[in-house]
Amino acid sequence: MKEAMRDAERSKNKILDSAEQLFATKGYNNTSLVEIGEYSELSRATPTYYFKNKATLYKAVLLRLIDDEREFVKRRDLLESDDIEGRIKDLLCTHIDFIFKRPTYVPLICREALDNNGFLLSTHNFIAVVEQGKELIELARNREIIVGQDSESILMYSLSITWFPFLQKDLIAKSLNMNPFSEEFLQRHKKFVTTTFMQSLL
């Protein structure tokens, strides 16, 4: 019984992994449940068995993705430190680390925004870097660490430059002979984003 449950869980995770990859590269409308079943090396009917339809599977993929981002970003050491500036920098760096480890993240979030499905806005479990970033900015403002009155816009612009190289890895970044998923770029990118963000706030 336990082995059957483990097999079912493995199959479900394979479906989620395959769907995440295909939704990120091809988009929701251009991906079929049959294709997801074949990509996962399971039967064509397996995705329907576990998730009933494509919309349910798509939502499950997004929820898992933002849950994983939340778990990765909301580390205890980031939450408890009294160094607000350090926590803001660490938050951005940790978020970039998550993007680096999960290359499907940025394409899926951006596709969701462009398709205007409204799913992420309808869930209480929203992107942790946005939620926690707003909290830290408000805390910094209350302590008069920052003077910027439009700090939420600064956060949005900073996320834009954070995500852009990963979103454009096969076009603009490639034309500049840059590999956003190299360790050397990762370190330079984190330094640039955090420096730009803090200079804009202070």
XYZ file of C-alpha atoms in Angstrom:
202
model
C 0.000 0.000 0.000
C 2.766 2.419 0.972
C 4.729 1.540 -2.169
C 1.664 2.225 -4.323
C 1.246 5.609 -2.632
C 4.903 6.420 -3.263
C 4.548 5.439 -6.922
C 1.474 7.632 -7.244
C 3.320 10.553 -5.671
C 6.282 10.061 -8.000
C 4.004 9.976 -11.035
C 2.187 13.105 -9.891
C 5.471 14.940 -9.387
C 6.689 13.847 -12.823
C 3.527 15.312 -14.325
C 4.039 18.571 -12.415
C 7.707 18.758 -13.449
C 6.890 18.110 -17.102
C 3.982 20.542 -17.131
C 6.119 23.239 -15.518
C 8.789 22.831 -18.182
C 6.345 22.814 -21.094
C 4.172 25.662 -19.818
C 7.324 27.741 -19.326
C 8.746 27.070 -22.794
C 5.587 26.804 -24.915
C 2.896 28.567 -22.917
C -0.436 27.366 -21.607
C -2.369 27.487 -24.886
C 0.314 25.673 -26.889
C 0.710 22.785 -24.445
C -1.636 19.794 -24.351
C -2.239 17.210 -21.642
C -1.265 14.494 -24.113
C 2.075 16.206 -24.701
C 2.660 16.523 -20.953
C 1.971 12.808 -20.491
C 4.419 11.901 -23.246
C 7.057 14.327 -21.971
C 6.834 12.787 -18.497
C 7.285 9.313 -20.057
C 3.964 8.198 -18.622
C 0.752 7.354 -20.436
C -1.119 10.080 -22.281
C -4.030 9.766 -19.862
C -1.980 10.141 -16.677
C -2.221 13.960 -16.421
C -6.023 13.764 -16.674
C -6.136 11.018 -14.059
C -4.363 13.175 -11.465
C -5.537 16.675 -12.420
C -8.787 16.222 -14.435
C -8.058 19.047 -16.888
C -5.325 21.391 -18.090
C -6.537 24.400 -16.109
C -6.354 22.472 -12.832
C -2.862 21.219 -13.670
C -1.715 24.717 -14.645
C -2.910 26.149 -11.338
C -1.185 23.321 -9.465
C 2.074 24.142 -11.274
C 1.836 27.833 -10.379
C 0.919 27.137 -6.754
C 3.841 24.751 -6.342
C 6.177 27.279 -7.916
C 5.206 30.160 -5.647
C 5.154 27.845 -2.623
C 8.721 26.798 -3.444
C 9.774 30.438 -3.901
C 8.196 31.318 -0.550
C 9.962 28.456 1.224
C 13.296 29.358 -0.405
C 13.091 33.113 0.240
C 11.527 33.192 3.709
C 14.547 31.899 5.580
C 14.586 32.392 9.347
C 17.931 34.219 9.296
C 16.454 36.779 6.908
C 13.396 37.282 9.081
C 15.099 37.722 12.457
C 18.079 39.984 11.717
C 17.854 43.603 12.917
C 20.020 44.764 9.991
C 17.259 46.049 7.718
C 19.548 47.076 4.857
C 21.270 43.698 5.041
C 17.911 41.915 5.044
C 16.786 43.789 1.937
C 20.001 42.892 0.105
C 19.791 39.268 1.261
C 16.161 39.064 0.173
C 17.017 40.170 -3.367
C 20.066 37.884 -3.535
C 18.093 34.903 -2.253
C 15.363 35.552 -4.804
C 17.984 35.679 -7.579
C 19.410 32.398 -6.286
C 15.951 30.864 -6.576
C 15.610 32.078 -10.183
C 19.047 30.641 -10.933
C 18.032 27.234 -9.527
C 14.534 27.278 -11.057
C 14.833 28.634 -14.624
C 11.131 28.055 -15.320
C 10.122 30.611 -12.685
C 10.510 33.877 -14.638
C 8.946 32.631 -17.918
C 5.925 31.225 -16.090
C 5.322 34.361 -14.005
C 5.727 36.601 -17.065
C 3.459 34.441 -19.224
C 0.815 34.578 -16.515
C 1.042 38.366 -16.462
C 0.901 38.703 -20.268
C -2.026 36.296 -20.573
C -3.813 38.302 -17.861
C -5.347 35.189 -16.309
C -5.446 36.853 -12.899
C -4.700 33.590 -11.131
C -1.741 34.811 -9.092
C -3.611 37.936 -8.006
C -6.506 35.769 -6.823
C -4.377 33.672 -4.487
C -3.349 34.713 -0.991
C -0.081 32.824 -1.389
C 1.545 35.442 -3.608
C 5.205 35.911 -4.548
C 7.232 36.057 -1.343
C 9.839 38.525 -2.590
C 7.076 41.076 -3.247
C 5.314 40.500 0.064
C 8.472 40.477 2.150
C 10.045 43.330 0.169
C 7.078 45.579 0.904
C 7.291 44.689 4.611
C 11.013 45.479 4.766
C 10.606 48.756 2.890
C 7.861 49.846 5.286
C 10.024 48.889 8.249
C 12.969 50.824 6.801
C 10.730 53.833 6.201
C 9.422 53.740 9.787
C 12.977 53.686 11.084
C 13.880 56.535 8.703
C 16.535 54.396 7.030
C 15.155 55.274 3.614
C 13.766 58.537 2.306
C 12.281 57.429 -1.005
C 8.544 58.121 -1.093
C 7.875 55.824 -4.059
C 9.773 52.826 -2.763
C 7.165 50.330 -4.036
C 7.902 51.488 -7.589
C 11.606 51.092 -6.889
C 10.911 47.513 -5.786
C 8.998 46.849 -9.027
C 11.785 48.333 -11.182
C 14.386 46.346 -9.265
C 12.495 43.118 -9.895
C 12.382 44.093 -13.572
C 16.166 44.297 -13.818
C 16.430 41.192 -11.639
C 14.330 39.102 -14.011
C 15.262 40.589 -17.378
C 18.536 38.717 -18.099
C 16.918 35.370 -17.258
C 13.892 36.131 -19.424
C 16.104 37.217 -22.348
C 18.705 34.467 -22.037
C 18.105 33.253 -25.612
C 17.808 36.661 -27.263
C 19.375 39.846 -25.889
C 21.659 38.146 -23.366
C 22.809 35.689 -26.027
C 23.493 38.508 -28.497
C 25.741 40.075 -25.849
C 27.536 36.757 -25.285
C 26.184 36.586 -21.747
C 25.003 33.465 -19.955
C 22.649 34.427 -17.091
C 22.846 30.888 -15.762
C 26.598 30.937 -15.248
C 28.012 31.240 -11.747
C 30.166 34.204 -12.798
C 27.129 36.146 -14.050
C 25.120 35.240 -10.951
C 27.582 36.961 -8.610
C 27.866 40.087 -10.774
C 24.108 40.267 -11.185
C 23.403 40.057 -7.455
C 25.888 42.840 -6.759
C 24.421 45.065 -9.485
C 20.794 44.557 -8.421
C 21.388 45.096 -4.701
C 23.626 48.144 -5.250
C 21.141 49.736 -7.666
C 18.210 49.044 -5.361
C 19.840 50.455 -2.227
C 21.148 53.547 -4.031
C 17.617 54.206 -5.280
C 16.144 53.882 -1.796
C 18.637 55.851 0.270
